[in-house]
Amino acid sequence: MATVSLFRAATAARFSNTVTRTRSLFSVTVTQPSRQSREFHPVSSNKALLKWQTDLQTSNLKAPVFSRPFSTEAQIEDEDNVYYEGLVRRIRSGDMQMIDVRDLSELEEFGTIIPNVCHIPVLQVEAALKLSDEDFKAKYGHPKPKKTDENIVFSCKKGIRSLTARNTARDMGFKKARHYPGAWMEWARMNNLPSPKE
């Protein structure tokens, strides 16, 4: 019995030593940060922010380039188009030869942007611009535009036919001709006028 007891005691001691050694191999010492180190320090944070801003300013980073510049002003006109605000300005100044290329029935039903507008249906534009000055005036009641004129503006219902007319005129040598892309639909909406369904 004494021999058995000694054997058990020795075995228990060896097992205890083995567990202790095993724990020491896999043990990890975790140090909890103090409360002071966990607190947010605005002073040090501001310093870091200032350093980041300085590094950014002195680096080779470039500002993003946008495909179109931002503008707070409404578009007036460009080499291809006369927009709503530009059209209003030209109407007020009288510096415009507007040609409405809608059908006659559209003009009679809904009206025109300016009184006594020069009306040439889109399919007649090419033939009309080939007429002599006298024949043009006799048929359409307006002087024929000159190829050097910069105030020719085509208009229609939605900006599609007027674009076609503008391109036709340009192909014929009226290189400064433009159109009003907003067309009657925009004009009617801006001025509370009747307009056809889109």
Short mmCIF file of C-alpha atoms in Angstrom, two decimals:
data_model
loop_
_atom_site.label_atom_id
_atom_site.label_comp_id
_atom_site.label_asym_id
_atom_site.label_seq_id
_atom_site.Cartn_x
_atom_site.Cartn_y
_atom_site.Cartn_z
CA MET A 1 0.00 0.00 0.00
CA ALA A 2 2.86 2.35 0.85
CA THR A 3 4.47 1.62 -2.50
CA VAL A 4 1.23 2.44 -4.33
CA SER A 5 0.83 5.73 -2.46
CA LEU A 6 4.39 6.80 -3.28
CA PHE A 7 3.82 5.97 -6.94
CA ARG A 8 0.63 8.07 -7.06
CA ALA A 9 2.35 11.02 -5.40
CA ALA A 10 5.24 10.92 -7.86
CA THR A 11 2.85 10.71 -10.83
CA ALA A 12 0.82 13.66 -9.58
CA ALA A 13 3.96 15.75 -9.14
CA ARG A 14 5.15 14.96 -12.67
CA PHE A 15 1.68 15.82 -14.11
CA SER A 16 1.61 19.11 -12.22
CA ASN A 17 5.05 20.07 -13.51
CA THR A 18 4.01 19.16 -17.07
CA VAL A 19 0.87 21.37 -16.92
CA THR A 20 2.86 24.24 -15.47
CA ARG A 21 5.46 24.03 -18.24
CA THR A 22 2.70 23.78 -20.89
CA ARG A 23 0.90 26.87 -19.56
CA SER A 24 4.12 28.83 -19.53
CA LEU A 25 4.70 27.97 -23.19
CA PHE A 26 1.27 29.24 -24.29
CA SER A 27 0.74 32.02 -21.80
CA VAL A 28 0.41 35.62 -23.14
CA THR A 29 0.94 38.63 -20.97
CA VAL A 30 -1.77 41.22 -21.69
CA THR A 31 -1.10 44.72 -20.48
CA GLN A 32 -4.22 46.86 -20.22
CA PRO A 33 -3.68 50.48 -21.26
CA SER A 34 -4.10 52.99 -18.56
CA ARG A 35 -7.14 55.25 -18.56
CA GLN A 36 -4.93 58.21 -19.40
CA SER A 37 -3.56 56.50 -22.53
CA ARG A 38 -7.09 55.61 -23.69
CA GLU A 39 -8.37 59.17 -23.47
CA PHE A 40 -8.64 61.35 -26.62
CA HIS A 41 -6.22 64.25 -26.58
CA PRO A 42 -7.37 67.04 -28.89
CA VAL A 43 -4.04 68.81 -28.73
CA SER A 44 -2.03 65.88 -30.04
CA SER A 45 -4.78 65.11 -32.58
CA ASN A 46 -4.72 68.66 -33.89
CA LYS A 47 -0.98 68.46 -34.25
CA ALA A 48 -1.35 65.30 -36.31
CA LEU A 49 -3.98 66.95 -38.48
CA LEU A 50 -1.79 69.99 -39.07
CA LYS A 51 1.10 67.73 -39.98
CA TRP A 52 -1.10 65.83 -42.45
CA GLN A 53 -2.27 69.09 -44.03
CA THR A 54 1.31 70.32 -44.32
CA ASP A 55 2.43 67.06 -45.90
CA LEU A 56 -0.44 67.25 -48.37
CA GLN A 57 0.40 70.82 -49.36
CA THR A 58 4.07 70.05 -49.88
CA SER A 59 3.50 66.78 -51.72
CA ASN A 60 3.09 66.26 -55.44
CA LEU A 61 -0.60 65.41 -55.15
CA LYS A 62 -2.79 67.32 -57.58
CA ALA A 63 -6.40 68.38 -57.22
CA PRO A 64 -8.90 66.28 -59.18
CA VAL A 65 -9.68 67.51 -62.66
CA PHE A 66 -13.35 67.56 -63.64
CA SER A 67 -14.46 67.04 -67.21
CA ARG A 68 -16.71 70.11 -67.01
CA PRO A 69 -16.10 73.20 -64.88
CA PHE A 70 -18.69 74.06 -62.28
CA SER A 71 -20.49 77.37 -62.74
CA THR A 72 -23.06 79.22 -60.72
CA GLU A 73 -24.26 81.15 -63.75
CA ALA A 74 -26.84 79.91 -66.22
CA GLN A 75 -25.54 78.96 -69.64
CA ILE A 76 -26.06 81.71 -72.20
CA GLU A 77 -24.80 80.40 -75.52
CA ASP A 78 -21.85 78.75 -77.18
CA GLU A 79 -20.69 78.22 -80.74
CA ASP A 80 -23.37 75.61 -81.40
CA ASN A 81 -26.32 76.54 -79.19
CA VAL A 82 -28.28 79.47 -77.82
CA TYR A 83 -29.79 78.52 -74.46
CA TYR A 84 -32.85 79.97 -72.79
CA GLU A 85 -31.15 82.90 -71.06
CA GLY A 86 -29.22 83.73 -74.21
CA LEU A 87 -32.41 83.58 -76.25
CA VAL A 88 -34.14 86.02 -73.90
CA ARG A 89 -31.22 88.43 -74.21
CA ARG A 90 -31.25 88.24 -77.98
CA ILE A 91 -35.00 88.81 -78.11
CA ARG A 92 -34.65 91.89 -75.94
CA SER A 93 -31.79 93.28 -78.00
CA GLY A 94 -33.36 92.33 -81.34
CA ASP A 95 -30.10 90.72 -82.43
CA MET A 96 -31.47 87.45 -83.78
CA GLN A 97 -32.75 85.90 -86.98
CA MET A 98 -34.93 83.09 -85.67
CA ILE A 99 -36.15 80.41 -88.05
CA ASP A 100 -38.87 78.11 -86.72
CA VAL A 101 -38.77 74.75 -88.49
CA ARG A 102 -41.94 73.22 -87.03
CA ASP A 103 -44.95 72.42 -89.18
CA LEU A 104 -47.46 75.20 -89.79
CA SER A 105 -50.13 73.35 -87.81
CA GLU A 106 -47.88 73.42 -84.71
CA LEU A 107 -47.40 77.16 -84.98
CA GLU A 108 -51.12 77.74 -85.39
CA GLU A 109 -52.00 75.55 -82.41
CA PHE A 110 -49.37 76.56 -79.89
CA GLY A 111 -47.89 79.85 -81.08
CA THR A 112 -44.32 81.06 -81.63
CA ILE A 113 -41.48 82.30 -79.48
CA ILE A 114 -41.38 85.69 -81.21
CA PRO A 115 -44.08 87.40 -83.26
CA ASN A 116 -43.80 87.19 -87.04
CA VAL A 117 -41.09 84.54 -86.86
CA CYS A 118 -39.53 83.30 -90.08
CA HIS A 119 -41.18 79.94 -90.66
CA ILE A 120 -39.44 77.32 -92.81
CA PRO A 121 -40.43 73.66 -92.26
CA VAL A 122 -37.34 71.55 -91.65
CA LEU A 123 -37.66 69.65 -94.95
CA GLN A 124 -37.58 72.94 -96.85
CA VAL A 125 -34.51 74.47 -95.20
CA GLU A 126 -31.99 73.36 -97.80
CA ALA A 127 -34.12 74.50 -100.74
CA ALA A 128 -34.94 77.78 -98.99
CA LEU A 129 -31.31 78.66 -98.39
CA LYS A 130 -30.55 78.06 -102.07
CA LEU A 131 -33.05 80.72 -103.14
CA SER A 132 -31.97 84.16 -104.22
CA ASP A 133 -32.41 87.01 -101.79
CA GLU A 134 -35.46 88.25 -103.70
CA ASP A 135 -37.17 84.88 -103.93
CA PHE A 136 -36.48 84.12 -100.27
CA LYS A 137 -38.02 87.43 -99.20
CA ALA A 138 -41.04 86.92 -101.45
CA LYS A 139 -41.71 83.38 -100.16
CA TYR A 140 -40.95 83.69 -96.46
CA GLY A 141 -41.49 87.39 -95.80
CA HIS A 142 -38.03 87.93 -94.27
CA PRO A 143 -34.62 88.90 -95.63
CA LYS A 144 -32.47 85.89 -96.45
CA PRO A 145 -29.69 85.37 -93.88
CA LYS A 146 -26.13 85.88 -95.04
CA LYS A 147 -23.53 83.16 -94.68
CA THR A 148 -21.46 85.41 -92.42
CA ASP A 149 -24.32 86.19 -90.03
CA GLU A 150 -23.72 85.18 -86.42
CA ASN A 151 -27.28 85.60 -85.16
CA ILE A 152 -29.10 82.79 -87.01
CA VAL A 153 -31.00 80.61 -84.52
CA PHE A 154 -33.16 77.62 -85.50
CA SER A 155 -35.96 76.44 -83.22
CA CYS A 156 -38.54 73.66 -83.19
CA LYS A 157 -40.56 71.65 -80.68
CA LYS A 158 -37.92 69.56 -78.87
CA GLY A 159 -34.58 70.60 -80.37
CA ILE A 160 -34.27 67.69 -82.81
CA ARG A 161 -35.48 69.28 -86.03
CA SER A 162 -33.71 72.54 -85.21
CA LEU A 163 -30.44 70.63 -84.84
CA THR A 164 -31.00 69.04 -88.25
CA ALA A 165 -31.73 72.46 -89.75
CA ARG A 166 -28.63 73.97 -88.15
CA ASN A 167 -26.42 71.21 -89.52
CA THR A 168 -27.95 71.60 -92.97
CA ALA A 169 -27.30 75.33 -92.90
CA ARG A 170 -23.71 74.83 -91.80
CA ASP A 171 -23.09 72.34 -94.59
CA MET A 172 -24.27 75.03 -96.98
CA GLY A 173 -21.80 77.61 -95.69
CA PHE A 174 -23.75 79.25 -92.85
CA LYS A 175 -20.99 78.34 -90.41
CA LYS A 176 -22.20 80.52 -87.54
CA ALA A 177 -25.76 79.14 -87.50
CA ARG A 178 -26.93 77.81 -84.13
CA HIS A 179 -30.08 76.37 -82.63
CA TYR A 180 -32.11 76.60 -79.44
CA PRO A 181 -31.91 73.09 -77.92
CA GLY A 182 -34.59 73.76 -75.30
CA ALA A 183 -37.03 74.51 -78.11
CA TRP A 184 -40.73 75.22 -77.69
CA MET A 185 -41.13 72.68 -74.88
CA GLU A 186 -38.74 74.60 -72.62
CA TRP A 187 -39.98 78.01 -73.72
CA ALA A 188 -43.58 77.04 -72.98
CA ARG A 189 -42.67 75.61 -69.57
CA MET A 190 -40.70 78.71 -68.59
CA ASN A 191 -43.48 81.05 -69.68
CA ASN A 192 -46.56 79.03 -68.68
CA LEU A 193 -47.69 78.54 -72.26
CA PRO A 194 -49.52 75.57 -73.78
CA SER A 195 -47.32 72.85 -75.17
CA PRO A 196 -47.88 69.53 -76.94
CA LYS A 197 -47.42 66.24 -75.16
CA GLU A 198 -43.93 64.84 -75.38
#
